Coordinates of C-alpha atoms and ligand atoms in Angstrom, one line a residue:
M1 CA -145.0 52.8 -103.0
D2 CA -143.1 52.5 -106.3
I3 CA -140.1 54.7 -107.2
L4 CA -140.3 56.1 -110.7
L5 CA -137.2 57.6 -112.3
K6 CA -138.3 59.5 -115.4
N7 CA -136.6 61.5 -118.1
I8 CA -133.5 59.2 -118.1
T9 CA -131.1 58.0 -120.7
L10 CA -131.0 54.3 -120.1
I11 CA -127.9 52.2 -120.6
D12 CA -129.4 48.9 -119.4
G13 CA -126.3 46.7 -119.2
T14 CA -127.4 44.2 -122.0
G15 CA -125.0 45.8 -124.5
N16 CA -127.9 47.3 -126.4
P17 CA -127.8 51.0 -127.4
P18 CA -128.9 53.7 -124.9
I19 CA -132.6 54.6 -124.8
N20 CA -133.4 58.3 -124.5
D21 CA -136.5 59.6 -122.7
A22 CA -136.8 56.3 -120.8
I23 CA -138.4 55.6 -117.4
L24 CA -137.5 53.0 -114.8
R25 CA -140.0 51.8 -112.2
I26 CA -138.9 50.1 -108.9
R27 CA -141.2 48.2 -106.5
D28 CA -139.9 46.4 -103.4
G29 CA -136.3 46.7 -104.5
K30 CA -136.9 45.2 -107.9
I31 CA -137.3 46.7 -111.3
V32 CA -140.8 46.3 -112.7
Y33 CA -140.2 48.3 -115.9
A34 CA -137.2 49.9 -117.7
G35 CA -137.6 51.2 -121.2
P36 CA -139.2 53.9 -123.4
A37 CA -141.6 56.2 -121.5
S38 CA -144.4 55.7 -123.9
D39 CA -144.6 51.9 -123.3
S40 CA -145.4 52.1 -119.6
S41 CA -149.0 52.2 -118.6
D42 CA -148.5 51.3 -114.9
R43 CA -150.5 53.8 -112.8
N44 CA -149.4 52.5 -109.4
E45 CA -148.8 55.2 -106.8
H46 CA -145.2 56.3 -106.9
L47 CA -142.5 58.7 -105.7
L48 CA -141.3 60.5 -108.8
L49 CA -137.8 61.6 -109.6
D50 CA -137.2 63.6 -112.7
L51 CA -133.5 63.0 -113.7
Q52 CA -133.5 65.5 -116.5
G53 CA -131.9 63.3 -119.1
Q54 CA -129.1 62.0 -116.9
F55 CA -127.6 58.5 -117.5
V56 CA -128.8 55.5 -115.6
L57 CA -126.7 52.3 -115.7
P58 CA -126.7 49.1 -113.6
G59 CA -124.6 49.2 -110.5
L60 CA -121.1 48.1 -111.7
I61 CA -119.8 44.6 -111.0
D62 CA -116.1 44.1 -110.4
T63 CA -115.3 40.4 -110.8
H64 CA -111.8 40.6 -109.4
V65 CA -111.0 42.5 -106.2
H66 CA -109.1 42.0 -103.0
L67 CA -111.0 43.6 -100.1
S68 CA -108.1 42.7 -97.8
G69 CA -105.7 45.0 -99.7
S70 CA -105.8 48.8 -99.7
G71 CA -103.3 49.5 -102.5
E72 CA -100.1 49.1 -100.3
A73 CA -97.1 49.9 -102.5
D74 CA -95.3 46.7 -101.6
S75 CA -98.5 44.6 -102.0
Q76 CA -98.3 43.6 -98.3
F77 CA -101.9 43.4 -97.0
R78 CA -101.1 42.1 -93.5
A79 CA -103.0 43.4 -90.5
E80 CA -104.0 42.1 -87.1
D81 CA -107.4 40.3 -87.3
G82 CA -109.5 43.1 -85.7
V83 CA -107.9 45.7 -87.9
M84 CA -108.2 43.5 -91.0
A85 CA -112.0 43.0 -90.5
L86 CA -112.4 46.8 -90.4
K87 CA -110.1 47.2 -93.4
I88 CA -112.3 44.7 -95.4
L89 CA -115.5 46.5 -94.4
S90 CA -114.0 49.9 -95.2
N91 CA -112.8 48.8 -98.6
A92 CA -116.2 47.1 -99.3
Q93 CA -117.9 50.4 -98.5
K94 CA -115.6 52.4 -100.8
N95 CA -116.7 50.2 -103.7
L96 CA -120.4 50.7 -102.9
A97 CA -120.0 54.5 -102.6
A98 CA -118.3 54.5 -106.0
G99 CA -121.1 52.7 -107.7
I100 CA -119.6 49.2 -107.6
T101 CA -122.6 47.5 -106.2
T102 CA -121.2 44.0 -106.5
V103 CA -117.7 42.6 -106.0
R104 CA -116.2 39.2 -106.4
D105 CA -113.3 38.8 -104.0
L106 CA -110.6 36.4 -105.2
G107 CA -108.4 36.2 -102.1
G108 CA -109.5 37.3 -98.7
W109 CA -107.7 37.1 -95.4
N110 CA -108.1 34.7 -92.5
E111 CA -111.8 34.1 -93.5
L112 CA -112.7 37.6 -92.1
E113 CA -114.3 38.6 -95.4
F114 CA -117.1 36.1 -94.8
V115 CA -118.0 37.8 -91.5
V116 CA -118.2 41.1 -93.3
R117 CA -120.3 39.7 -96.1
D118 CA -122.7 38.1 -93.6
W119 CA -123.1 41.3 -91.5
V120 CA -123.8 43.3 -94.6
K121 CA -126.3 40.7 -95.7
R122 CA -128.0 41.0 -92.3
G123 CA -128.3 44.7 -92.8
E124 CA -125.8 45.6 -90.0
F125 CA -123.6 47.6 -92.3
A126 CA -123.9 49.1 -95.7
G127 CA -121.8 47.3 -98.4
P128 CA -121.9 45.9 -101.9
R129 CA -123.0 42.4 -102.8
M130 CA -120.1 40.1 -102.2
C131 CA -119.2 36.9 -104.1
L132 CA -116.3 35.4 -102.1
A133 CA -113.7 32.8 -102.9
G134 CA -112.1 32.7 -99.5
R135 CA -108.4 31.6 -99.8
F136 CA -106.3 31.4 -102.9
I137 CA -105.5 27.7 -103.3
S138 CA -101.8 27.4 -104.3
I139 CA -98.9 24.9 -104.5
T140 CA -96.1 25.3 -102.0
E141 CA -94.3 28.5 -103.1
S142 CA -93.0 31.7 -101.6
G143 CA -96.2 33.7 -102.2
A144 CA -97.8 31.7 -99.5
D145 CA -95.5 33.3 -96.9
Y146 CA -95.9 36.8 -98.3
Y147 CA -99.7 36.6 -98.5
E148 CA -100.0 34.5 -95.3
G149 CA -103.7 35.0 -94.5
M150 CA -104.7 34.8 -98.1
Y151 CA -103.2 31.5 -99.4
R152 CA -104.2 27.9 -98.7
V153 CA -101.3 25.7 -99.7
A154 CA -102.4 22.4 -101.1
D155 CA -100.1 19.9 -102.9
G156 CA -101.6 16.7 -104.4
I157 CA -105.1 15.7 -105.1
N158 CA -106.2 14.7 -101.5
E159 CA -105.0 18.0 -100.1
I160 CA -106.6 20.0 -102.9
R161 CA -110.0 18.3 -102.2
R162 CA -109.6 19.2 -98.6
A163 CA -108.7 22.8 -99.4
V164 CA -111.9 23.2 -101.5
R165 CA -114.0 21.7 -98.7
E166 CA -112.5 24.1 -96.3
Q167 CA -113.5 27.1 -98.4
V168 CA -117.0 25.8 -98.9
K169 CA -117.3 25.2 -95.2
H170 CA -116.3 28.8 -94.4
G171 CA -118.9 30.1 -96.9
A172 CA -117.1 30.5 -100.2
D173 CA -119.3 31.3 -103.2
L174 CA -116.6 30.1 -105.6
I175 CA -113.1 28.6 -105.6
K176 CA -109.9 30.4 -106.6
I177 CA -106.9 28.5 -107.8
G178 CA -103.4 29.8 -108.6
V179 CA -102.7 27.7 -111.7
T180 CA -99.5 29.6 -112.6
G181 CA -96.9 31.9 -110.9
A182 CA -97.7 35.5 -110.1
V183 CA -96.4 39.0 -110.9
L184 CA -96.9 40.2 -107.4
V185 CA -94.9 37.5 -105.7
E186 CA -91.1 38.3 -105.5
N187 CA -89.8 35.1 -106.9
G188 CA -92.9 34.2 -108.8
V189 CA -92.6 33.3 -112.5
P190 CA -95.9 34.4 -114.1
G191 CA -95.5 32.1 -117.1
A192 CA -94.7 28.9 -115.0
T193 CA -97.4 26.3 -114.5
H194 CA -97.8 25.4 -110.9
F195 CA -100.5 22.7 -110.6
N196 CA -100.6 19.5 -112.7
Q197 CA -103.5 18.7 -114.9
D198 CA -104.9 16.1 -112.6
E199 CA -104.7 18.4 -109.6
I200 CA -106.6 21.2 -111.4
E201 CA -109.2 18.7 -112.5
A202 CA -109.7 17.4 -109.0
L203 CA -110.2 20.9 -107.7
V204 CA -112.8 21.7 -110.4
Q205 CA -114.6 18.4 -109.7
E206 CA -114.6 19.0 -106.0
A207 CA -115.9 22.6 -106.5
E208 CA -118.6 21.3 -108.9
K209 CA -119.9 18.9 -106.2
F210 CA -120.8 21.8 -104.1
G211 CA -122.1 23.9 -107.1
R212 CA -119.2 26.3 -107.0
R213 CA -117.5 27.8 -110.0
V214 CA -113.7 28.0 -110.3
A215 CA -111.7 31.2 -111.0
A216 CA -108.2 30.3 -112.3
H217 CA -105.3 32.7 -111.8
A218 CA -103.3 32.0 -114.9
H219 CA -100.7 34.1 -116.8
G220 CA -98.8 31.4 -118.8
A221 CA -100.3 29.9 -121.9
D222 CA -99.8 26.3 -120.7
G223 CA -101.5 27.0 -117.4
I224 CA -104.4 28.8 -119.1
L225 CA -105.0 25.8 -121.4
K226 CA -104.8 23.3 -118.5
A227 CA -107.4 25.5 -116.6
I228 CA -109.7 25.6 -119.6
Q229 CA -109.5 21.8 -120.1
A230 CA -110.2 21.2 -116.5
G231 CA -113.4 23.3 -116.6
A232 CA -112.6 26.6 -114.9
S233 CA -115.2 29.3 -115.5
T234 CA -113.0 32.4 -115.6
I235 CA -109.4 32.9 -116.5
E236 CA -107.9 35.7 -114.3
H237 CA -105.2 37.9 -116.0
G238 CA -104.6 35.6 -119.0
T239 CA -101.4 37.6 -119.8
F240 CA -99.9 35.2 -122.3
L241 CA -103.1 33.9 -123.8
Y242 CA -102.2 35.5 -127.1
K243 CA -99.5 32.8 -127.6
D244 CA -102.2 30.0 -127.9
P245 CA -104.9 30.6 -130.5
T246 CA -106.3 27.1 -129.7
A247 CA -106.9 28.2 -126.1
I248 CA -108.6 31.4 -127.3
Q249 CA -110.8 29.3 -129.6
L250 CA -111.8 26.9 -126.7
M251 CA -112.6 29.8 -124.4
A252 CA -114.9 31.3 -127.1
E253 CA -116.6 27.9 -127.8
R254 CA -117.1 27.0 -124.1
G255 CA -118.1 30.5 -122.9
I256 CA -115.1 30.7 -120.5
F257 CA -114.6 34.3 -119.4
L258 CA -111.4 36.3 -119.6
V259 CA -110.9 38.8 -116.7
P260 CA -107.9 40.8 -118.0
T261 CA -107.1 43.0 -114.9
L262 CA -105.3 45.7 -116.9
K263 CA -105.6 48.4 -114.2
V264 CA -103.1 46.7 -112.0
G265 CA -100.4 47.2 -114.6
W266 CA -101.3 50.7 -115.5
D267 CA -101.4 51.9 -111.8
I268 CA -97.9 50.5 -111.3
M269 CA -96.6 51.9 -114.6
L270 CA -98.1 55.4 -114.1
A271 CA -96.9 55.6 -110.5
K272 CA -94.4 58.4 -109.8
D273 CA -92.0 58.4 -106.8
S274 CA -93.8 55.5 -105.2
N275 CA -92.4 52.9 -102.8
I276 CA -93.2 50.1 -105.2
P277 CA -90.4 47.6 -105.0
E278 CA -88.1 47.3 -108.1
W279 CA -89.0 43.6 -108.6
I280 CA -92.7 44.5 -109.1
L281 CA -91.8 47.4 -111.5
E282 CA -89.7 45.3 -113.7
K283 CA -92.0 42.3 -113.9
N284 CA -94.9 44.6 -114.6
K285 CA -93.2 46.4 -117.4
A286 CA -92.4 43.2 -119.1
T287 CA -96.0 41.9 -119.1
Q288 CA -98.4 44.8 -119.6
G289 CA -98.3 45.0 -123.4
E290 CA -98.8 41.2 -123.6
A291 CA -101.9 41.4 -121.4
E292 CA -103.4 44.0 -123.7
L293 CA -102.7 42.0 -126.8
S294 CA -104.3 38.9 -125.2
L295 CA -107.5 40.9 -124.4
K296 CA -107.6 42.2 -127.9
M297 CA -107.3 38.8 -129.5
A298 CA -109.7 37.1 -127.2
Y299 CA -112.3 39.9 -127.7
E300 CA -112.0 39.7 -131.4
A301 CA -112.4 35.9 -131.3
G302 CA -115.6 36.2 -129.3
V303 CA -114.4 35.2 -125.8
P304 CA -116.7 36.7 -123.2
I305 CA -115.0 39.3 -121.1
A306 CA -115.7 40.3 -117.5
M307 CA -114.4 43.4 -115.8
G308 CA -112.0 42.8 -113.0
S309 CA -109.8 45.6 -111.6
D310 CA -107.8 43.6 -109.1
V311 CA -108.2 46.6 -106.7
G312 CA -106.2 46.2 -103.5
T313 CA -102.9 45.7 -105.4
P314 CA -100.2 48.4 -105.4
L315 CA -101.7 51.9 -105.7
N316 CA -104.9 50.3 -107.1
Y317 CA -107.4 51.8 -104.8
H318 CA -110.9 50.7 -104.0
G319 CA -113.4 53.1 -105.5
R320 CA -111.4 53.7 -108.7
N321 CA -112.4 50.3 -110.1
G322 CA -114.3 51.9 -113.0
L323 CA -111.1 52.9 -114.7
E324 CA -110.6 49.2 -115.7
I325 CA -113.5 49.7 -118.2
Y326 CA -111.6 52.6 -119.7
W327 CA -108.4 50.6 -120.0
M328 CA -110.2 47.7 -121.6
H329 CA -111.7 50.1 -124.2
R330 CA -108.2 51.5 -124.8
A331 CA -107.0 47.9 -125.5
G332 CA -109.6 47.3 -128.2
M333 CA -113.1 46.8 -126.8
S334 CA -115.9 49.0 -128.0
A335 CA -117.1 51.4 -125.3
M336 CA -120.5 49.6 -125.0
D337 CA -118.9 46.2 -124.8
A338 CA -116.6 47.4 -122.1
I339 CA -119.6 48.6 -120.1
H340 CA -121.4 45.3 -120.8
S341 CA -118.3 43.5 -119.4
A342 CA -118.9 45.3 -116.1
T343 CA -122.7 44.8 -116.0
G344 CA -124.6 42.1 -117.8
N345 CA -121.6 40.0 -118.8
A346 CA -120.0 40.3 -115.3
A347 CA -123.3 38.9 -113.8
R348 CA -123.0 36.0 -116.2
A349 CA -119.4 35.3 -115.1
L350 CA -120.7 35.1 -111.5
G351 CA -123.7 33.0 -112.5
W352 CA -126.0 35.6 -111.0
D353 CA -127.4 36.9 -114.2
S354 CA -131.0 35.6 -113.7
W355 CA -131.6 38.2 -111.0
M356 CA -129.1 41.0 -111.4
G357 CA -126.6 42.8 -113.6
T358 CA -129.0 44.5 -116.1
L359 CA -131.8 47.1 -115.8
E360 CA -134.7 44.8 -116.9
A361 CA -138.0 43.9 -115.3
G362 CA -137.5 41.3 -112.6
K363 CA -133.9 42.2 -111.7
V364 CA -132.8 43.8 -108.5
A365 CA -132.7 47.6 -108.6
D366 CA -128.9 48.2 -108.3
L367 CA -128.1 51.3 -110.3
I368 CA -126.0 54.4 -110.7
V369 CA -126.9 57.8 -112.1
L370 CA -124.3 59.9 -113.9
D371 CA -124.6 63.5 -115.1
A372 CA -122.6 62.8 -118.3
N373 CA -122.5 60.2 -121.0
P374 CA -119.9 57.4 -120.1
L375 CA -119.9 56.3 -123.7
D376 CA -118.1 59.7 -124.5
D377 CA -115.4 59.1 -121.9
L378 CA -115.4 55.9 -119.9
R379 CA -113.3 57.6 -117.2
I380 CA -116.6 59.2 -116.0
L381 CA -117.4 55.8 -114.5
A382 CA -114.6 56.3 -111.9
D383 CA -115.3 60.0 -111.3
K384 CA -117.4 60.8 -108.2
N385 CA -117.9 64.3 -109.6
H386 CA -120.2 62.8 -112.2
L387 CA -121.8 60.2 -110.0
Q388 CA -125.1 61.5 -108.7
F389 CA -126.3 58.6 -106.6
V390 CA -126.0 54.8 -106.1
M391 CA -128.9 52.6 -105.5
K392 CA -128.8 49.0 -104.2
D393 CA -131.9 46.9 -103.8
G394 CA -133.9 50.1 -104.6
M395 CA -132.4 52.0 -101.7
I396 CA -130.1 54.9 -101.8
A397 CA -126.6 53.6 -100.9
A398 CA -124.6 56.8 -101.6
S399 CA -125.4 60.2 -102.9
H400 CA -122.9 62.7 -104.3
G401 CA -124.9 65.0 -106.6
S402 CA -124.6 68.7 -106.0
Q403 CA -128.3 69.1 -106.8
N404 CA -129.0 66.4 -104.3
L405 CA -131.5 64.8 -106.6
A406 CA -131.7 61.9 -104.3
A407 CA -132.5 63.8 -101.1
E408 CA -136.2 63.0 -101.2
L409 CA -135.6 59.4 -101.9
F410 CA -133.0 59.2 -99.2
A411 CA -135.4 60.5 -96.6
E412 CA -137.9 57.9 -97.8
R413 CA -135.7 54.8 -97.8
H414 CA -132.0 54.3 -97.4
L415 CA -129.5 51.7 -96.2
S416 CA -128.8 52.0 -92.5
I417 CA -125.2 53.1 -92.0
Ligands
ZN1 ZN1 -105.9 39.3 -107.8

């Protein structure tokens, strides 16, 4: 039997304006129609849910998370393997419950995230769709000791090729490389380039052999340019991108995504009386304004933007990811473009846009229902008081609404938990 959501305000994730008095029809977990009520002539038997004008959006896609981190103040994710597997599962479920139906993890722990992804895929646990990078491939540096289960140190072309093959063997959906230093590594210099051009090129080539995209962690302008020239698909952070207009131009021309991760910096800056170490506070203060300027310039130059909250980092908790959309808007993006960066455009960054990311016929029915208009205040996207229910594959994955609008649907079909 179909599910028919009627009397909805549809924000379909394509970047197009909302459609009032719309309907959305779901069959076998996929959307068969989404649009104006008057255009649908389908008379199939259905379970009808009148949403009384509430707002329906695609399930949000966060393209930069760390399921192995829970917002520890010192950014130390470490846990014994059994505990870590549960931690990853628990964090994954917090995303789903908050309406983040898809996450891209850019640094897991001891390959445990692959087990969690596969068990969720098999239907053993509820969880979001997971696009996983496995380990963060890095040069020899101190971060590798601090993030022991997350890093894969590789120096030189042969070792890099081997590191990529290992991630693919373990089940990686993409490859993550640390092209420059990091903010959240004590002695890390964010602006410093780590890998040489030939090493980055070898990594991208090796990933391409297996049909995998490359996400490049890059703060410094030189590292960003090297990653662009080597063929990375997404630039993570991009803090000092504003210094190099040529790099911005190339990203726009080649459709390389910027994932600005502004929430990390805001959570650290707005923290009061926390145990965040001084070295994190200082480095963060120095870079936040530049990260926002880089986003603004890239956005205005037509660089595609994908939402990535970097949840897992200090006080950046799973389930609050939607605030990144608000911060991106505050830095210069229009409200609708910021939503687009967490839906249709994020799906493009993953290469999954042919089957998910927007509310259009043929796509999977991953969606959220809100009782208020997120275009009026994007913080609504991170507020469970406004989130009525979450659907993944046409099944209720979480229900928060006081009116319990989803109760009937839930009885009918829901993910086993
Ligand atoms: Zn990260």
